[in-house]
C-alpha positions as semicolon CSV with decimal commas, in nm:
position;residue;x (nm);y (nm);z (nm)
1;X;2,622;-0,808;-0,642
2;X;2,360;-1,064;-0,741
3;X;2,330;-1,075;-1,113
4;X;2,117;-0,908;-1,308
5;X;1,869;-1,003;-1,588
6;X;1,841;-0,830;-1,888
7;X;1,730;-0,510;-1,778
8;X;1,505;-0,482;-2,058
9;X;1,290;-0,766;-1,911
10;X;1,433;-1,016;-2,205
11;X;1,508;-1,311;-1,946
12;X;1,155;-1,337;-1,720
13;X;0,972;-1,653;-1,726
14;X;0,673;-1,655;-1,920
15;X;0,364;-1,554;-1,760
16;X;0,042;-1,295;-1,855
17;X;0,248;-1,092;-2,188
18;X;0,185;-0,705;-2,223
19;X;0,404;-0,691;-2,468
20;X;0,340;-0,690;-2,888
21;X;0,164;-0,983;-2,933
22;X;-0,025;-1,188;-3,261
23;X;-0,240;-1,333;-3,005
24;X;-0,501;-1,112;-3,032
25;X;-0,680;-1,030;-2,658
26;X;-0,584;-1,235;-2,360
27;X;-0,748;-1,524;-2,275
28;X;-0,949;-1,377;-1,964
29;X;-1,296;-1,268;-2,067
30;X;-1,508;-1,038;-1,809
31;X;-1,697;-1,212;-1,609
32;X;-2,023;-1,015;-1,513
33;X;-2,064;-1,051;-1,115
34;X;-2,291;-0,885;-0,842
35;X;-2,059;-0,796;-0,585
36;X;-1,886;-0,556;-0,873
37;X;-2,217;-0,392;-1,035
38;X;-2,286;-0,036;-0,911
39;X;-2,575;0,038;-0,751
40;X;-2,829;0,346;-0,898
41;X;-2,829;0,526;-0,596
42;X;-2,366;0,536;-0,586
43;X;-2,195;0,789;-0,736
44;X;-1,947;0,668;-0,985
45;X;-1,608;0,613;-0,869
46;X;-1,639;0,599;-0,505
47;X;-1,507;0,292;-0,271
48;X;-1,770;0,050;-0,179
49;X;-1,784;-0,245;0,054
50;X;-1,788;-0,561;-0,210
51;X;-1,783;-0,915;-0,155
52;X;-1,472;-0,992;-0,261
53;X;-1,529;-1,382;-0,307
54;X;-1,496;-1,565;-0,661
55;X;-1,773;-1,742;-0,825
56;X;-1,795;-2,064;-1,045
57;X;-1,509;-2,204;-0,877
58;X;-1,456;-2,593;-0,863
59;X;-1,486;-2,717;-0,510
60;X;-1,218;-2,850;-0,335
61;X;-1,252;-3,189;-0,146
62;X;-1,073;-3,142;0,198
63;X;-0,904;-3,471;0,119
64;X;-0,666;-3,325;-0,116
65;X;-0,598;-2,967;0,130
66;X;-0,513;-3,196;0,395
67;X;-0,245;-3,357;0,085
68;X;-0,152;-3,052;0,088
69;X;-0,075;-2,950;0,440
70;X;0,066;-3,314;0,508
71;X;-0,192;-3,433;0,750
72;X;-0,545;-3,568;0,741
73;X;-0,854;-3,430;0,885
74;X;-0,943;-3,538;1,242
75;X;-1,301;-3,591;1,304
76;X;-1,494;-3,677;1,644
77;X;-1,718;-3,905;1,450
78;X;-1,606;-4,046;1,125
79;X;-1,313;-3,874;0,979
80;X;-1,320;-4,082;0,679
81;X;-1,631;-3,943;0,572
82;X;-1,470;-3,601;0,637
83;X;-1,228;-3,611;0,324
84;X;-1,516;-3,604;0,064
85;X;-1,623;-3,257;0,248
86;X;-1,636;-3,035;-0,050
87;X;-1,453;-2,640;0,044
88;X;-1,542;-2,354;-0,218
89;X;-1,344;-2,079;0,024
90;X;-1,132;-1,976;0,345
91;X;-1,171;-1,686;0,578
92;X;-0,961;-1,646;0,917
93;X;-1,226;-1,412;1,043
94;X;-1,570;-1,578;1,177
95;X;-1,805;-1,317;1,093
96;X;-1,688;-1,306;0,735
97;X;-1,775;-1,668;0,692
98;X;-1,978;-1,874;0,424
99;X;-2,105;-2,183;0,357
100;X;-1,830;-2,398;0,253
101;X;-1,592;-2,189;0,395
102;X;-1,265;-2,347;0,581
103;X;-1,245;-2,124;0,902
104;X;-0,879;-2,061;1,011
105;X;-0,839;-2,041;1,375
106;X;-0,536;-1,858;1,467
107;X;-0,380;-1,792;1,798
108;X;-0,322;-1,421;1,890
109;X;-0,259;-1,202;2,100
110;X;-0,538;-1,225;2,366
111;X;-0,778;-1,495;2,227
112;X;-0,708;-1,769;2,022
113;X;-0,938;-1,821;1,677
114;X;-1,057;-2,150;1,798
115;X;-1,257;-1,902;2,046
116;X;-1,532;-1,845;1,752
117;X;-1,577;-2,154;1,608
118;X;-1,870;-2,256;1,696
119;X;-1,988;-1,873;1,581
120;X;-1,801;-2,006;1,221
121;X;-1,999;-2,348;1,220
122;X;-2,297;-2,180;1,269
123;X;-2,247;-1,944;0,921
124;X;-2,164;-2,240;0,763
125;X;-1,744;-2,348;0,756
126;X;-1,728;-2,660;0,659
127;X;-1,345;-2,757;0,817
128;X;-1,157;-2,570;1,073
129;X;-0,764;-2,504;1,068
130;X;-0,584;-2,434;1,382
131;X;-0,283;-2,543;1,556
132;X;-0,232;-2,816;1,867
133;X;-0,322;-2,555;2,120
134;X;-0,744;-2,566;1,953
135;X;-0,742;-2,883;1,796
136;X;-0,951;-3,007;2,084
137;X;-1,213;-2,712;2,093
138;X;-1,246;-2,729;1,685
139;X;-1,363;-3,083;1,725
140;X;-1,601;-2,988;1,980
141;X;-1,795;-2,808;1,674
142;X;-1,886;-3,163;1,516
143;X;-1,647;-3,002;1,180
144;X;-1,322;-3,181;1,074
145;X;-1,011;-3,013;1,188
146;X;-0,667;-2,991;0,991
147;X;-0,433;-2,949;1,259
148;X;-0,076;-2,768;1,180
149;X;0,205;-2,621;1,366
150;X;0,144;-2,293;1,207
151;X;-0,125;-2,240;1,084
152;X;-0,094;-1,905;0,956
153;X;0,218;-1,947;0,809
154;X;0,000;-2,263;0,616
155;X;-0,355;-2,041;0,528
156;X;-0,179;-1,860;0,240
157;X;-0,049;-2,169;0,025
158;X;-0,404;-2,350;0,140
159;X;-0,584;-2,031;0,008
160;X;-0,417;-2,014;-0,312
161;X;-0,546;-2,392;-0,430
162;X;-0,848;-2,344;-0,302
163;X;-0,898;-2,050;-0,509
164;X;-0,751;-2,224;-0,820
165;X;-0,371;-2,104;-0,831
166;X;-0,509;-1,720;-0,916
167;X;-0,197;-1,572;-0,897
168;X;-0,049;-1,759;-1,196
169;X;-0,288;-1,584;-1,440
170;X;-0,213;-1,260;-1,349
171;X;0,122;-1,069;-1,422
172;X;0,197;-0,919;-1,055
173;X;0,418;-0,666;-0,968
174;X;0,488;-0,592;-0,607
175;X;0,648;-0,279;-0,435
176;X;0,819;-0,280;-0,075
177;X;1,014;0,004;0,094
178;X;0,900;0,264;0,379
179;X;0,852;0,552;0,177
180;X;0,680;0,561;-0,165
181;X;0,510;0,235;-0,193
182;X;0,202;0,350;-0,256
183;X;0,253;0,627;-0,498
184;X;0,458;0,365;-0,706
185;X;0,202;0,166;-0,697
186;X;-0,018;0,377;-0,843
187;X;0,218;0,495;-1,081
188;X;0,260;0,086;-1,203
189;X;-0,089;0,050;-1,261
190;X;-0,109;0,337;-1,492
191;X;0,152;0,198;-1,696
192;X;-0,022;-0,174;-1,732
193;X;-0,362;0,033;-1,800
194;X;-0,167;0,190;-2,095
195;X;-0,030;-0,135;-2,232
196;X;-0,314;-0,344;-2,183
197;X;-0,545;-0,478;-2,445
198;X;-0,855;-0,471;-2,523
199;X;-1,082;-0,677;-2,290
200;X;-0,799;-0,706;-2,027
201;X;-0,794;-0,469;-1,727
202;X;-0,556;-0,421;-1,447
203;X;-0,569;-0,442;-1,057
204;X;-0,410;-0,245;-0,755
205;X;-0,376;-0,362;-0,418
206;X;-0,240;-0,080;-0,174
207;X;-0,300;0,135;0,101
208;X;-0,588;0,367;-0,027
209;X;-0,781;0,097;-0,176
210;X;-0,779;-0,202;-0,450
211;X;-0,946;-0,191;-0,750
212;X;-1,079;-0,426;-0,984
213;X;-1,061;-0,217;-1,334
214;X;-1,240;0,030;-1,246
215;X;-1,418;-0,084;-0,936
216;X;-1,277;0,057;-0,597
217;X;-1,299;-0,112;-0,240
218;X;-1,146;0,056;0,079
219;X;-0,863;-0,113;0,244
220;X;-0,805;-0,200;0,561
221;X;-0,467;-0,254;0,570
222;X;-0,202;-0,174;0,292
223;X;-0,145;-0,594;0,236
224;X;-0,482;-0,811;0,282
225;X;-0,430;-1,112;0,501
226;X;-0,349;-1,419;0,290
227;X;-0,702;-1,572;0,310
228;X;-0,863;-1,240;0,157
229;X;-0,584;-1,141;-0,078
230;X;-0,593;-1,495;-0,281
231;X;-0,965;-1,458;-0,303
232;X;-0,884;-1,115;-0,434
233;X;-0,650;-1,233;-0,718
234;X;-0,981;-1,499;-0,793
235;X;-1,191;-1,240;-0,848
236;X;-0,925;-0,995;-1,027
237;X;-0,908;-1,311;-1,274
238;X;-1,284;-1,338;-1,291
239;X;-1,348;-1,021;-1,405
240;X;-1,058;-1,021;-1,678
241;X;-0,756;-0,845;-1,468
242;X;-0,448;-0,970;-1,608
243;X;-0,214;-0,753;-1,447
244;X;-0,177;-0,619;-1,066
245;X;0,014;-0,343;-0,848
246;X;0,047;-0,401;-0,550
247;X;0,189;-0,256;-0,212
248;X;0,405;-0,548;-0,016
249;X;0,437;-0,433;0,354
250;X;0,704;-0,593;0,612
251;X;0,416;-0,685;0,855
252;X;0,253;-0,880;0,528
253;X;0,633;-1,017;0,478
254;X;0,679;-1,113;0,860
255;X;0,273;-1,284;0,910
256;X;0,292;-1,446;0,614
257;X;0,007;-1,240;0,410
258;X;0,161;-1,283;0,079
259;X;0,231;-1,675;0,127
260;X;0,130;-1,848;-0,205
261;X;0,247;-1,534;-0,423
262;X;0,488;-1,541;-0,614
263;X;0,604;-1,173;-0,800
264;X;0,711;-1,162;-1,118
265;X;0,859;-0,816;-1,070
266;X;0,918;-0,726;-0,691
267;X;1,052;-0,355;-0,662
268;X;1,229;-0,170;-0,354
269;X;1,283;0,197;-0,285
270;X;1,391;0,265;0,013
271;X;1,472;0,182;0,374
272;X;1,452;0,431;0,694
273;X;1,356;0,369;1,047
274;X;0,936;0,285;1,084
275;X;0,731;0,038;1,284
276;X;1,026;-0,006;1,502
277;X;0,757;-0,104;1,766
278;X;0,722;-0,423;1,518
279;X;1,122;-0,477;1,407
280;X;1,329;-0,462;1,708
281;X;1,628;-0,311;1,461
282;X;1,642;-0,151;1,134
283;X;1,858;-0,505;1,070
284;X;1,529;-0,695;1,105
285;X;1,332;-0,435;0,892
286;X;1,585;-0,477;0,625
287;X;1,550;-0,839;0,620
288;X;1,197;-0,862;0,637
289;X;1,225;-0,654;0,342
290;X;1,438;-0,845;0,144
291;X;1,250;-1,154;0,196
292;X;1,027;-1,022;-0,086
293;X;1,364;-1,039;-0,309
294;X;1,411;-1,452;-0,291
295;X;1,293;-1,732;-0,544
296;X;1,037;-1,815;-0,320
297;X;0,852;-1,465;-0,312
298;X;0,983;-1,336;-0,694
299;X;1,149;-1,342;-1,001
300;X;1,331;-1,101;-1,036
301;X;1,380;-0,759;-0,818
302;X;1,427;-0,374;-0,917
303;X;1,629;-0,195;-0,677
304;X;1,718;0,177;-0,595
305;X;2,084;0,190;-0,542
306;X;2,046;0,519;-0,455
307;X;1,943;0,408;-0,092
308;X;2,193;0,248;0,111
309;X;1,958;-0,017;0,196
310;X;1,909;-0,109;-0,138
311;X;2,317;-0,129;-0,216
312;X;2,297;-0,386;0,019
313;X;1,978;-0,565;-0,085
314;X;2,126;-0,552;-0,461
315;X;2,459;-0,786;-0,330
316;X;2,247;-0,977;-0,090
317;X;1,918;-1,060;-0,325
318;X;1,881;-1,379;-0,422
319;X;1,722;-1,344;-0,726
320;X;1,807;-1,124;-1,037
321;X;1,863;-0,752;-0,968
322;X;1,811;-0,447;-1,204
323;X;1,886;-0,147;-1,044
324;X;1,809;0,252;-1,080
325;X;1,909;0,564;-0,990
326;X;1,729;0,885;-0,966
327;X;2,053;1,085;-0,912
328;X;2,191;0,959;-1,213
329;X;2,436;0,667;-1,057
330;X;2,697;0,572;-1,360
331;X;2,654;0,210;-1,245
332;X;2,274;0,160;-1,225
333;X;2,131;-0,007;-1,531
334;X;1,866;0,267;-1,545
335;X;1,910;0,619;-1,438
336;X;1,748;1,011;-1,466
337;X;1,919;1,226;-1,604
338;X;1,832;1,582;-1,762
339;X;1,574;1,602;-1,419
340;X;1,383;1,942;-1,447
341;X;1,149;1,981;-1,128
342;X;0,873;2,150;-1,172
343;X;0,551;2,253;-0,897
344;X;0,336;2,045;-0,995
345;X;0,573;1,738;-1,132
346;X;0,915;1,709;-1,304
347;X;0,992;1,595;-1,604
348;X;1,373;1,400;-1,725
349;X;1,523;1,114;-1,938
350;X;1,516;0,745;-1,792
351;X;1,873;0,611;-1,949
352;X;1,874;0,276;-1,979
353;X;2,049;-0,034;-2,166
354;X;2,175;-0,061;-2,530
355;X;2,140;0,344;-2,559
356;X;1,758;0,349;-2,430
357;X;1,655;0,662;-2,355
358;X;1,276;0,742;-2,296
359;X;1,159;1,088;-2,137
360;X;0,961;1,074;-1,923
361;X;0,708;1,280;-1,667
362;X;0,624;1,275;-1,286
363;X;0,256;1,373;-1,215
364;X;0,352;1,473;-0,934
365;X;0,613;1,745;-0,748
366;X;0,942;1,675;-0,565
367;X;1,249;1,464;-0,599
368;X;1,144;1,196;-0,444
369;X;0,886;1,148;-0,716
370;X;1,149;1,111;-0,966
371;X;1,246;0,827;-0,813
372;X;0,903;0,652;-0,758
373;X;0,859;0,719;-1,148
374;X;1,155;0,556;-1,230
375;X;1,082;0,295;-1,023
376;X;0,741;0,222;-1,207
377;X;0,885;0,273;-1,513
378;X;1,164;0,023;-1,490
379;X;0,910;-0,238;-1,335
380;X;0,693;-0,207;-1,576
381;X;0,988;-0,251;-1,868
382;X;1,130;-0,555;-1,683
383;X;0,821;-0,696;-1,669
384;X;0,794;-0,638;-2,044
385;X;0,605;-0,334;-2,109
386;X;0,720;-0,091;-2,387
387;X;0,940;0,243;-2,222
388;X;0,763;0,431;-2,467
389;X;0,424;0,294;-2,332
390;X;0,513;0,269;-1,964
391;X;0,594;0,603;-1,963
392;X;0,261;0,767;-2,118
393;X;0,078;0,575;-1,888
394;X;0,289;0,710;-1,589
395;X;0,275;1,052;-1,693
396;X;-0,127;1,002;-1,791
397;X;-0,210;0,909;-1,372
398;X;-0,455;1,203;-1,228
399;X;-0,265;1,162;-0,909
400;X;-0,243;0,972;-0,602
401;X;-0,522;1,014;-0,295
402;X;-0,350;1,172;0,016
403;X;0,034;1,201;-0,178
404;X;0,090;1,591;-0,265
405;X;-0,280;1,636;-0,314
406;X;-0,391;1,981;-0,405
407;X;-0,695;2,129;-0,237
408;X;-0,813;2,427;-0,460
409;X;-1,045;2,648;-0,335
410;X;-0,950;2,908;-0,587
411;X;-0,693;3,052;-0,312
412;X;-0,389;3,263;-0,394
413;X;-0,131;3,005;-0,253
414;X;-0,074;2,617;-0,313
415;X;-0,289;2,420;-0,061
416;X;-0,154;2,013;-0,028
417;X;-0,244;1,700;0,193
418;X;0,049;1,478;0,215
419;X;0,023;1,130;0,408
420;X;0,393;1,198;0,551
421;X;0,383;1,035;0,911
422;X;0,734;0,948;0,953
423;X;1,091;1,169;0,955
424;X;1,231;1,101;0,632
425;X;0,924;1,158;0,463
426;X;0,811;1,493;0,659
427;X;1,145;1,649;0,545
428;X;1,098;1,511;0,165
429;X;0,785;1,670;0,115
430;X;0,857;2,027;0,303
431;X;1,168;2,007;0,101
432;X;0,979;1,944;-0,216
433;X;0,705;2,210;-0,177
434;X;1,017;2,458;-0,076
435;X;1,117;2,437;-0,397
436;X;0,849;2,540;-0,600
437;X;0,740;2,843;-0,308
438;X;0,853;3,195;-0,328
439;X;0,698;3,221;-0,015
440;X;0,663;3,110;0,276
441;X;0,560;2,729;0,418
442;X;0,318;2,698;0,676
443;X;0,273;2,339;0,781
444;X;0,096;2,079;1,043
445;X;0,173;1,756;1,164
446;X;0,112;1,569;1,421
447;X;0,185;1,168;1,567
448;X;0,002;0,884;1,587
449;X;-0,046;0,698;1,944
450;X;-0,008;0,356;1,999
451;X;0,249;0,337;1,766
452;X;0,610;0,361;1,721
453;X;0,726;0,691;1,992
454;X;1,049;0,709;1,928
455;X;1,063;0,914;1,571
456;X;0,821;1,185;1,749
457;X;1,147;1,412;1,802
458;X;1,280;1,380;1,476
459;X;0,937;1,446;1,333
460;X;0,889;1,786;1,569
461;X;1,261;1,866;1,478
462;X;1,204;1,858;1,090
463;X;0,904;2,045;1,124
464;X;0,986;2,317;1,306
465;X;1,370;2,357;1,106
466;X;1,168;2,305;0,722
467;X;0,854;2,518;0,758
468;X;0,800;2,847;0,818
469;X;0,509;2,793;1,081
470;X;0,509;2,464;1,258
471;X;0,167;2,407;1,395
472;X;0,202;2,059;1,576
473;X;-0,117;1,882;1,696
474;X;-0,338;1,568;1,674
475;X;-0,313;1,295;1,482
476;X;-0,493;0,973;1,534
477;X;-0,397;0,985;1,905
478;X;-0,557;0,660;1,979
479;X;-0,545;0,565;2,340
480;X;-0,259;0,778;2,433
481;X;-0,332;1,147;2,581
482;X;-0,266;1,403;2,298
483;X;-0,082;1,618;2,496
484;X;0,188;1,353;2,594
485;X;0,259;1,302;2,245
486;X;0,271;1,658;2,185
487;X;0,501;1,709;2,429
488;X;0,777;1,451;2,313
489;X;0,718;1,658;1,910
490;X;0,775;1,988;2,135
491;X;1,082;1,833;2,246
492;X;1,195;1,759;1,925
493;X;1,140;2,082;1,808
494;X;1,301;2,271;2,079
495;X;1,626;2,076;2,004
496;X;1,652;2,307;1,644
497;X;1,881;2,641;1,737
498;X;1,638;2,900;1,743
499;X;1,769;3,082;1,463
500;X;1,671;2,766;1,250
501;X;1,378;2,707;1,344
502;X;0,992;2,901;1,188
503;X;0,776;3,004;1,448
504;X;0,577;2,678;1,614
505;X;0,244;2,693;1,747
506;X;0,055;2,392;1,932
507;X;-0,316;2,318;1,888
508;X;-0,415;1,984;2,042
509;X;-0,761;2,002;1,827
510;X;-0,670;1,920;1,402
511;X;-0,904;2,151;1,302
512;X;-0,839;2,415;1,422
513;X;-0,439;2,380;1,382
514;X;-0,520;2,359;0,993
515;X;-0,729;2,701;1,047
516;X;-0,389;2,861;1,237
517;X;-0,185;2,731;0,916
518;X;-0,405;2,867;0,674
519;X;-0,489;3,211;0,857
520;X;-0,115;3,265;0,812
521;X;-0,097;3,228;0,436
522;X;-0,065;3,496;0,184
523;X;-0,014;3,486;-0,184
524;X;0,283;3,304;-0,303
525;X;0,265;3,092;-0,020
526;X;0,211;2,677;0,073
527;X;0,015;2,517;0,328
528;X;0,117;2,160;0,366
529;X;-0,131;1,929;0,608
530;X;0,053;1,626;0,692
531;X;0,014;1,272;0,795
532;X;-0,317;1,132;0,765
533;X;-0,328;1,176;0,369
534;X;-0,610;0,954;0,220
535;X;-0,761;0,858;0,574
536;X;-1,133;0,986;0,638
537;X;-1,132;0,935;1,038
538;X;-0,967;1,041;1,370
539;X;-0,924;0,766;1,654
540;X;-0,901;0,967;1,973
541;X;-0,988;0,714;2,284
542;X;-1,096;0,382;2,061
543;X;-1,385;0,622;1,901
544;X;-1,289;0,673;1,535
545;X;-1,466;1,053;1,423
546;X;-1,511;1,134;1,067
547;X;-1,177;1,359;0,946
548;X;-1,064;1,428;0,624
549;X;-0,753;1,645;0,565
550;X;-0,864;1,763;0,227
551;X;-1,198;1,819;0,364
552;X;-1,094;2,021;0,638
553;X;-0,827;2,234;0,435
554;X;-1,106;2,317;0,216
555;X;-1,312;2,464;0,451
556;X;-1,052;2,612;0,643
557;X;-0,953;2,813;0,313
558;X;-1,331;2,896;0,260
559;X;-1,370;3,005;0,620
560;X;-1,077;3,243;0,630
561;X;-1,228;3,408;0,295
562;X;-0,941;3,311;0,109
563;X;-1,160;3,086;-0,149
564;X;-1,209;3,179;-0,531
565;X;-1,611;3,186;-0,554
566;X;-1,684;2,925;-0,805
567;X;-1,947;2,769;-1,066
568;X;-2,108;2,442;-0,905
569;X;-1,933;2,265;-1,194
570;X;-1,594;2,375;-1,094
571;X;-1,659;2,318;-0,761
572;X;-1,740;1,938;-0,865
573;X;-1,455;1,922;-1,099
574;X;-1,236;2,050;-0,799
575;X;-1,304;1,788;-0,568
């Protein structure tokens, strides 16, 4: 096993302190900034579309990027003339350019980048980056061209100097695994809110969305491409973020979208099959995982030994390892123990080191939530946070958007939206919410298309063995016909013995599987809506329809008359 640090945090480099300090406030003042004031007409609170580009920043001359890349700017008239070219910013996406801009041209898929640069020139880039293959097309634009063998693998480190190093004024933690990632995340940020001081606020970078203190924008994906994510750290550091939590995805491992970052915490949960249409072998997934857990990507890693996945990533790491245990492994250097599980969150003591022993809360239900506390909480005290502190701040998050969220209508029965789309996780969270029913559990779930087919079985299987009434349908079927996917779930569920399995209904439409789920419940029972979560659309044939779970729960429970009338303040409060 690699060795570990102190597991108290005692042995990280230093870097942005949240710890006692006579220092007074950090050294990052807020910045006022357009892109971040809210408008009169938005409601407080909800995502917005910002422009998330620093301001103020020094320009770069493209003489000393091309220093940096090892080559020098080719030209079709005077490329001497195109070193002084001053660069305030990089984008790999030509609409999103601006004036000044360096436009990276990648080659994908079905068109290469270099495709659009004349549409980038025209908005203003200033350079282009590409590889051989568009070299000759960039210089058709009339721009300089820094020409690389891979350029995307090169955009990330180019990104980071342009945007003056942001990274290395903020404290960044950054949480991998397949399940969990974004709960923890959540979970982290609460914790640096709690220690941080005044004037400083924290950042998140995840799934759901980032935020900027206390400004939200949607994300696209759960790990921005490199170009977008070091302009994001820019403005975090603008607007006085010192600390960040943020979700680190294999595909952002594998296409180099965290290139120029380096974690000073990196933390793991778990490991079980996912985007196998991406990895060709839970082998590859693992070790596009524990590329996160090397010099080059972080300081020092917290792992849960709990997982098999992280055993091994624990003796294979190759940077310092503190380890935890939610089931109370002797040998972890920070365990649960005393674990009381409650409906609505559990409560236990995180043992640590030297006789530490902090209690702490989950805010929210099922085992698996132990574990994603712990995980935040040992982050947080590795990356030198109080225990005491970390865990308040834990136990203080309102919850998590699409992760165990209750829908209350006022209805005699627990109502939840869960973001569960693959097997593990489907049977974690029926498993959870079993625990704290006395009734029955009436759940739906359904596939995605396009994506990876082969855990639709095991998904239909779990279903149908762990819930009482297994309504399979819809989820964002993409391209693929609904009923084909439904079929290969039916499958799945077919293969539980029939005296194991609830009763299973199909309804291709999601609506109206989430009315069959709740016109089955009765007091004491749980209706659990799984695998879209957070999302607020439905792609079915390219077209992407407006769909939110909790939305549709809520008027599914109204419908059936099964609602609590309500004051239009408790309504509010409720959603």
């Amino acid at each position: 096993m690699t060795d570990a640090v102190d597991p108290g945090g005692g042995s990280r480099p230093p870097r942005p302190s949240l710890g006692p300090t006579d220092t007074g406030p950090g050294n990052l003042t807020a910045v006022p900034q357009a892109d971040l004031t809210p408008s009169e007409t938005e409601p407080a609170g909800k995502p917005e579309a910002l422009a998330l580009r620093p301001t103020g920043l020094r320009p770069v001359p493209l003489a000393e990027l091309a220093r940096t890349l090892d080559v020098r700017p080719a030209h079709a008239a005077d490329s001497a003339a195109a070193e002084d070219v001053p660069v305030t910013g990089i984008t790999h996406d030509s609409r999103a350019v601006r004036p000044g801009d360096v436009y990276a041209a990648l080659p994908g898929a079905r068109f290469h980048g270099v495709d659009f640069a004349t549409q980038a020139a025209s908005l203003g880039a200033v350079a282009v980056l590409t590889d051989p293959a568009g070299t000759e097309r960039a210089l058709a634009t009339g721009l300089p061209v820094l020409t690389v063998d891979d350029p995307r693998g090169r955009m990330g480190r180019l990104a980071a100097e342009i945007y003056g190093e942001p990274g290395r004024d903020l404290l960044q933690i950054g949480i991998t695994g397949t399940s969990g990632k974004t709960t923890t995340a959540y979970l982290v940020e609460g914790g640096l809110r709690a220690a941080a001081k005044e004037g400083e606020l924290t950042g998140l970078i995840g799934t759901v969305e980032s935020r900027v203190g206390d400004r939200r924008v949607k994300s696209e994906r759960t790990t921005p491409e490199a170009t977008d994510l070091q302009a994001l750290f820019a403005v975090m550091r603008e607007n006085g973020v010192t600390s960040v939590a943020m979700e680190v995805s294999s595909h952002a491992l594998v296409l180099g979208r965290v290139d120029g970052c380096v974690f000073d915490v990196a933390v793991f949960n778990n490991l079980s099959p996912e985007h196998l249409d991406f990895h060709p072998d839970m082998d590859d997934y693992f070790r596009a995982k524990a590329a996160l857990f090397t010099p080059e990507r972080s300081r020092v890693g917290v792992v849960n030994v709990d997982d098999e996945w992280g055993q091994r990533l624990a003796g294979e790491a190759g940077v310092p390892v503190v380890t935890f245990s939610a089931e109370g492994h002797p040998d972890a250097h920070w365990r649960a123990e005393d674990v009381e599980i409650g409906p609505l969150g559990s409560t236990f003591t995180a043992v640590g080191p030297n006789g530490t022993r902090v209690r702490a809360a989950a805010p929210l239900p099922g085992p698996f939530n132990v574990s994603n506390t712990l995980a935040a909480l040992v982050a947080l005290v590795v990356a030198g946070v109080d225990a005491q502190t970390a865990a308040d701040g834990i136990a203080a998050v309102p919850g998590v958007p699409g992760r165990l969220e209750r829908v209350d209508a006022g209805q005699p029965y627990l109502a939840v939206v869960d973001y569960a789309h693959k097997p593990d996780a489907v049977e974690s969270v029926l498993r959870a919410v079993r625990k704290v029913t006395p009734g029955r559990v009436h759940a739906v779930l359904g596939c995605g298309g396009d994506r990876d087919p082969h855990k639709r079985t095991a998904m239909g299987a779990a279903l149908a063995r762990l819930a009482d009434t297994a309504v399979l349908t819809s989820d964002n079927p993409r391209s693929e016909d609904p009923l084909m996917i439904l079929a290969a779930m039916l499958a799945g569920a077919a293969e539980v013995p029939s005296h194991e399995r609830g009763t299973v209904l199909l309804e291709e439409d999601r609506a109206a599987a989430v009315a069959a789920a709740v016109a089955r419940a009765e007091p004491g029972d749980t209706v659990v809506v799984a695998g879209k979560g957070h999302e607020q659309g439905q792609d079915i044939a390219g077209v992407i329809r407006p769909f939110d779970d909790r939305e549709v729960l809520r008027e599914a429970i109204v419908a059936a008359g099964h609602a609590t009338p309500r004051s239009q303040d408790e309504e509010r409060d409720a959603r």
